[in-house]
Amino acid sequence: MPQKRCIPCQVCNLTESKYTCARCTLRYCSVPCFKSHKGSAALPGTLVSPLKPLSSLKWPYVPEASEFPDPLQRDDPKPLSLQQYEAVAMSKNIRSLLAAHPELREKIREIDKMRGTAREEALQRALGLTRPELPGSSHGQETSKDILRLREFAEAVESAIRGENDKQLRLEWGE
């Protein structure tokens, strides 16, 4: 039989750990160590739980590809793979854009709440791909600065998804 590995208590580092914290998976050996850990986690500025690697999460659900693809769907947009979702989530460029421009986050949330053709039209307006609205219409008027910022975000997402594969199609703004 394989021998059980001894993991020391991560609070006192003196004895073997017997328990695991349900919130953050920290290993501890006794009630006093648990109370010490629980008390230290409540202090402002301390990290309550370490971040789990994205690969350990079962998000997002990505269905497996069929062995026999439908020829009628050959040219349809393909869903993102788990690696592509991870690349977007961990992209420093995307994170810095969203942190620096809170209005960009709001615009993305606003568009994401829409469904169907309304979403498509709003996204195209926001990216400046359609004709401007008629004068006097306040619906969907985007400033050129907002358009450029959203395009920069779209290019950052595309870059994260494409990764090292430069042969994939790139966004073209058709100006």
mmCIF file of C-alpha atoms in Angstrom:
data_model
loop_
_atom_site.group_PDB
_atom_site.id
_atom_site.type_symbol
_atom_site.label_atom_id
_atom_site.label_comp_id
_atom_site.label_asym_id
_atom_site.label_seq_id
_atom_site.Cartn_x
_atom_site.Cartn_y
_atom_site.Cartn_z
ATOM 1 C CA MET A 1 0.000 0.000 0.000
ATOM 2 C CA PRO A 2 1.297 3.481 -0.776
ATOM 3 C CA GLN A 3 2.366 5.452 2.245
ATOM 4 C CA LYS A 4 0.213 8.417 3.267
ATOM 5 C CA ARG A 5 1.929 11.770 2.768
ATOM 6 C CA CYS A 6 2.281 13.935 5.885
ATOM 7 C CA ILE A 7 1.254 17.514 5.255
ATOM 8 C CA PRO A 8 2.198 19.911 8.047
ATOM 9 C CA CYS A 9 -0.316 22.311 9.555
ATOM 10 C CA GLN A 10 -0.247 25.504 7.503
ATOM 11 C CA VAL A 11 -1.040 27.626 10.563
ATOM 12 C CA CYS A 12 1.461 26.472 13.189
ATOM 13 C CA ASN A 13 3.795 24.380 10.985
ATOM 14 C CA LEU A 14 4.496 22.128 13.993
ATOM 15 C CA THR A 15 2.257 19.083 13.635
ATOM 16 C CA GLU A 16 0.634 17.031 10.908
ATOM 17 C CA SER A 17 -2.549 18.557 9.505
ATOM 18 C CA LYS A 18 -5.725 16.549 9.957
ATOM 19 C CA TYR A 19 -8.328 18.951 8.638
ATOM 20 C CA THR A 20 -8.969 21.229 5.655
ATOM 21 C CA CYS A 21 -10.690 24.620 5.747
ATOM 22 C CA ALA A 22 -13.897 24.430 3.706
ATOM 23 C CA ARG A 23 -13.546 28.025 2.487
ATOM 24 C CA CYS A 24 -9.963 28.102 1.284
ATOM 25 C CA THR A 25 -8.576 24.523 1.538
ATOM 26 C CA LEU A 26 -5.912 25.577 4.057
ATOM 27 C CA ARG A 27 -4.655 22.587 6.058
ATOM 28 C CA TYR A 28 -4.743 22.824 9.894
ATOM 29 C CA CYS A 29 -4.243 20.466 12.841
ATOM 30 C CA SER A 30 -6.532 21.585 15.657
ATOM 31 C CA VAL A 31 -9.365 23.838 16.798
ATOM 32 C CA PRO A 32 -6.961 26.551 18.079
ATOM 33 C CA CYS A 33 -5.217 26.628 14.692
ATOM 34 C CA PHE A 34 -8.597 26.814 12.937
ATOM 35 C CA LYS A 35 -9.672 29.727 15.146
ATOM 36 C CA SER A 36 -6.363 31.455 14.521
ATOM 37 C CA HIS A 37 -6.804 30.995 10.759
ATOM 38 C CA LYS A 38 -10.429 32.130 10.866
ATOM 39 C CA GLY A 39 -9.474 35.227 12.860
ATOM 40 C CA SER A 40 -6.608 36.168 10.542
ATOM 41 C CA ALA A 41 -8.784 35.751 7.443
ATOM 42 C CA ALA A 42 -11.245 38.338 8.808
ATOM 43 C CA LEU A 43 -8.588 41.069 9.019
ATOM 44 C CA PRO A 44 -8.934 43.742 6.341
ATOM 45 C CA GLY A 45 -6.419 43.486 3.556
ATOM 46 C CA THR A 46 -5.803 39.748 3.965
ATOM 47 C CA LEU A 47 -6.629 37.265 1.268
ATOM 48 C CA VAL A 48 -9.485 35.043 2.438
ATOM 49 C CA SER A 49 -8.792 32.284 -0.021
ATOM 50 C CA PRO A 50 -6.125 31.697 -2.604
ATOM 51 C CA LEU A 51 -7.216 31.912 -6.206
ATOM 52 C CA LYS A 52 -7.822 28.563 -7.839
ATOM 53 C CA PRO A 53 -6.328 27.942 -11.248
ATOM 54 C CA LEU A 54 -8.909 28.402 -13.990
ATOM 55 C CA SER A 55 -8.182 24.904 -15.246
ATOM 56 C CA SER A 56 -9.580 23.483 -11.982
ATOM 57 C CA LEU A 57 -12.979 25.101 -12.549
ATOM 58 C CA LYS A 58 -15.692 23.466 -14.614
ATOM 59 C CA TRP A 59 -16.425 26.781 -16.326
ATOM 60 C CA PRO A 60 -17.381 27.508 -19.002
ATOM 61 C CA TYR A 61 -19.081 24.399 -20.244
ATOM 62 C CA VAL A 62 -17.631 23.601 -23.628
ATOM 63 C CA PRO A 63 -19.395 20.769 -25.450
ATOM 64 C CA GLU A 64 -17.225 18.174 -27.111
ATOM 65 C CA ALA A 65 -16.950 18.342 -30.870
ATOM 66 C CA SER A 66 -18.924 15.792 -32.836
ATOM 67 C CA GLU A 67 -17.028 13.058 -34.644
ATOM 68 C CA PHE A 68 -19.157 13.721 -37.722
ATOM 69 C CA PRO A 69 -19.452 17.488 -38.217
ATOM 70 C CA ASP A 70 -22.501 18.803 -40.021
ATOM 71 C CA PRO A 71 -21.389 20.081 -43.451
ATOM 72 C CA LEU A 72 -24.140 22.728 -43.370
ATOM 73 C CA GLN A 73 -22.559 24.249 -40.255
ATOM 74 C CA ARG A 74 -19.007 24.270 -41.620
ATOM 75 C CA ASP A 75 -18.897 28.063 -42.040
ATOM 76 C CA ASP A 76 -20.823 28.903 -38.867
ATOM 77 C CA PRO A 77 -18.918 30.649 -36.057
ATOM 78 C CA LYS A 78 -17.306 28.064 -33.791
ATOM 79 C CA PRO A 79 -17.739 28.186 -30.005
ATOM 80 C CA LEU A 80 -14.644 29.074 -28.002
ATOM 81 C CA SER A 81 -12.583 26.277 -26.509
ATOM 82 C CA LEU A 82 -11.752 26.126 -22.814
ATOM 83 C CA GLN A 83 -8.173 27.233 -23.556
ATOM 84 C CA GLN A 84 -9.496 30.269 -25.421
ATOM 85 C CA TYR A 85 -11.793 31.217 -22.513
ATOM 86 C CA GLU A 86 -8.810 30.899 -20.159
ATOM 87 C CA ALA A 87 -6.649 33.039 -22.423
ATOM 88 C CA VAL A 88 -9.293 35.794 -22.398
ATOM 89 C CA ALA A 89 -9.762 35.566 -18.618
ATOM 90 C CA MET A 90 -6.014 35.774 -17.936
ATOM 91 C CA SER A 91 -5.097 38.401 -20.558
ATOM 92 C CA LYS A 92 -3.242 41.281 -18.909
ATOM 93 C CA ASN A 93 -4.160 43.563 -21.800
ATOM 94 C CA ILE A 94 -7.903 42.921 -21.362
ATOM 95 C CA ARG A 95 -7.716 43.290 -17.585
ATOM 96 C CA SER A 96 -5.836 46.591 -17.828
ATOM 97 C CA LEU A 97 -8.308 47.962 -20.388
ATOM 98 C CA LEU A 98 -11.278 47.078 -18.176
ATOM 99 C CA ALA A 99 -9.595 48.466 -15.060
ATOM 100 C CA ALA A 100 -8.648 51.730 -16.737
ATOM 101 C CA HIS A 101 -12.036 52.338 -18.375
ATOM 102 C CA PRO A 102 -15.061 51.559 -16.159
ATOM 103 C CA GLU A 103 -17.385 53.016 -18.806
ATOM 104 C CA LEU A 104 -16.196 50.248 -21.142
ATOM 105 C CA ARG A 105 -17.326 47.633 -18.634
ATOM 106 C CA GLU A 106 -20.742 49.288 -18.401
ATOM 107 C CA LYS A 107 -21.107 49.407 -22.191
ATOM 108 C CA ILE A 108 -20.239 45.697 -22.462
ATOM 109 C CA ARG A 109 -22.721 44.811 -19.700
ATOM 110 C CA GLU A 110 -25.416 46.900 -21.398
ATOM 111 C CA ILE A 111 -24.896 45.123 -24.733
ATOM 112 C CA ASP A 112 -24.667 41.718 -23.038
ATOM 113 C CA LYS A 113 -28.131 42.165 -21.479
ATOM 114 C CA MET A 114 -29.676 42.469 -24.940
ATOM 115 C CA ARG A 115 -30.806 39.491 -27.009
ATOM 116 C CA GLY A 116 -31.163 38.667 -30.690
ATOM 117 C CA THR A 117 -30.899 41.304 -33.375
ATOM 118 C CA ALA A 118 -31.021 44.141 -30.816
ATOM 119 C CA ARG A 119 -27.696 42.884 -29.420
ATOM 120 C CA GLU A 120 -26.143 42.578 -32.892
ATOM 121 C CA GLU A 121 -27.258 46.077 -33.868
ATOM 122 C CA ALA A 122 -26.093 47.631 -30.587
ATOM 123 C CA LEU A 123 -22.694 45.947 -30.895
ATOM 124 C CA GLN A 124 -22.269 47.121 -34.483
ATOM 125 C CA ARG A 125 -23.283 50.674 -33.493
ATOM 126 C CA ALA A 126 -20.875 50.609 -30.535
ATOM 127 C CA LEU A 127 -18.027 49.468 -32.798
ATOM 128 C CA GLY A 128 -18.922 52.133 -35.381
ATOM 129 C CA LEU A 129 -19.713 49.597 -38.100
ATOM 130 C CA THR A 130 -23.130 51.020 -39.043
ATOM 131 C CA ARG A 131 -24.272 54.416 -40.235
ATOM 132 C CA PRO A 132 -24.734 56.953 -37.458
ATOM 133 C CA GLU A 133 -28.267 57.395 -36.186
ATOM 134 C CA LEU A 134 -30.383 60.223 -37.567
ATOM 135 C CA PRO A 135 -29.673 63.655 -36.051
ATOM 136 C CA GLY A 136 -31.756 64.269 -32.953
ATOM 137 C CA SER A 137 -31.890 60.572 -32.072
ATOM 138 C CA SER A 138 -30.169 59.870 -28.780
ATOM 139 C CA HIS A 139 -30.416 56.085 -29.112
ATOM 140 C CA GLY A 140 -27.004 54.517 -29.555
ATOM 141 C CA GLN A 141 -24.933 57.633 -30.211
ATOM 142 C CA GLU A 142 -21.320 56.674 -29.607
ATOM 143 C CA THR A 143 -18.388 59.064 -29.457
ATOM 144 C CA SER A 144 -15.359 58.270 -31.566
ATOM 145 C CA LYS A 145 -13.349 57.822 -28.336
ATOM 146 C CA ASP A 146 -15.837 55.184 -27.114
ATOM 147 C CA ILE A 147 -15.738 53.436 -30.490
ATOM 148 C CA LEU A 148 -11.930 53.321 -30.484
ATOM 149 C CA ARG A 149 -11.864 52.030 -26.908
ATOM 150 C CA LEU A 150 -14.366 49.249 -27.685
ATOM 151 C CA ARG A 151 -12.426 48.347 -30.825
ATOM 152 C CA GLU A 152 -9.222 48.185 -28.786
ATOM 153 C CA PHE A 153 -11.014 45.829 -26.376
ATOM 154 C CA ALA A 154 -12.298 43.670 -29.267
ATOM 155 C CA GLU A 155 -8.789 43.446 -30.696
ATOM 156 C CA ALA A 156 -7.397 42.456 -27.277
ATOM 157 C CA VAL A 157 -9.994 39.672 -27.008
ATOM 158 C CA GLU A 158 -9.214 38.534 -30.547
ATOM 159 C CA SER A 159 -5.486 38.535 -29.782
ATOM 160 C CA ALA A 160 -6.032 36.455 -26.618
ATOM 161 C CA ILE A 161 -8.206 33.950 -28.496
ATOM 162 C CA ARG A 162 -5.870 33.716 -31.481
ATOM 163 C CA GLY A 163 -2.792 33.269 -29.296
ATOM 164 C CA GLU A 164 0.194 32.252 -31.403
ATOM 165 C CA ASN A 165 -1.928 31.347 -34.431
ATOM 166 C CA ASP A 166 -1.409 34.302 -36.790
ATOM 167 C CA LYS A 167 -3.041 32.441 -39.684
ATOM 168 C CA GLN A 168 -6.543 32.945 -38.294
ATOM 169 C CA LEU A 169 -8.717 35.724 -39.660
ATOM 170 C CA ARG A 170 -8.328 39.130 -38.042
ATOM 171 C CA LEU A 171 -10.851 41.852 -37.340
ATOM 172 C CA GLU A 172 -11.217 44.368 -40.144
ATOM 173 C CA TRP A 173 -13.003 47.601 -39.399
ATOM 174 C CA GLY A 174 -13.730 48.438 -43.057
ATOM 175 C CA GLU A 175 -12.997 52.144 -42.876
#
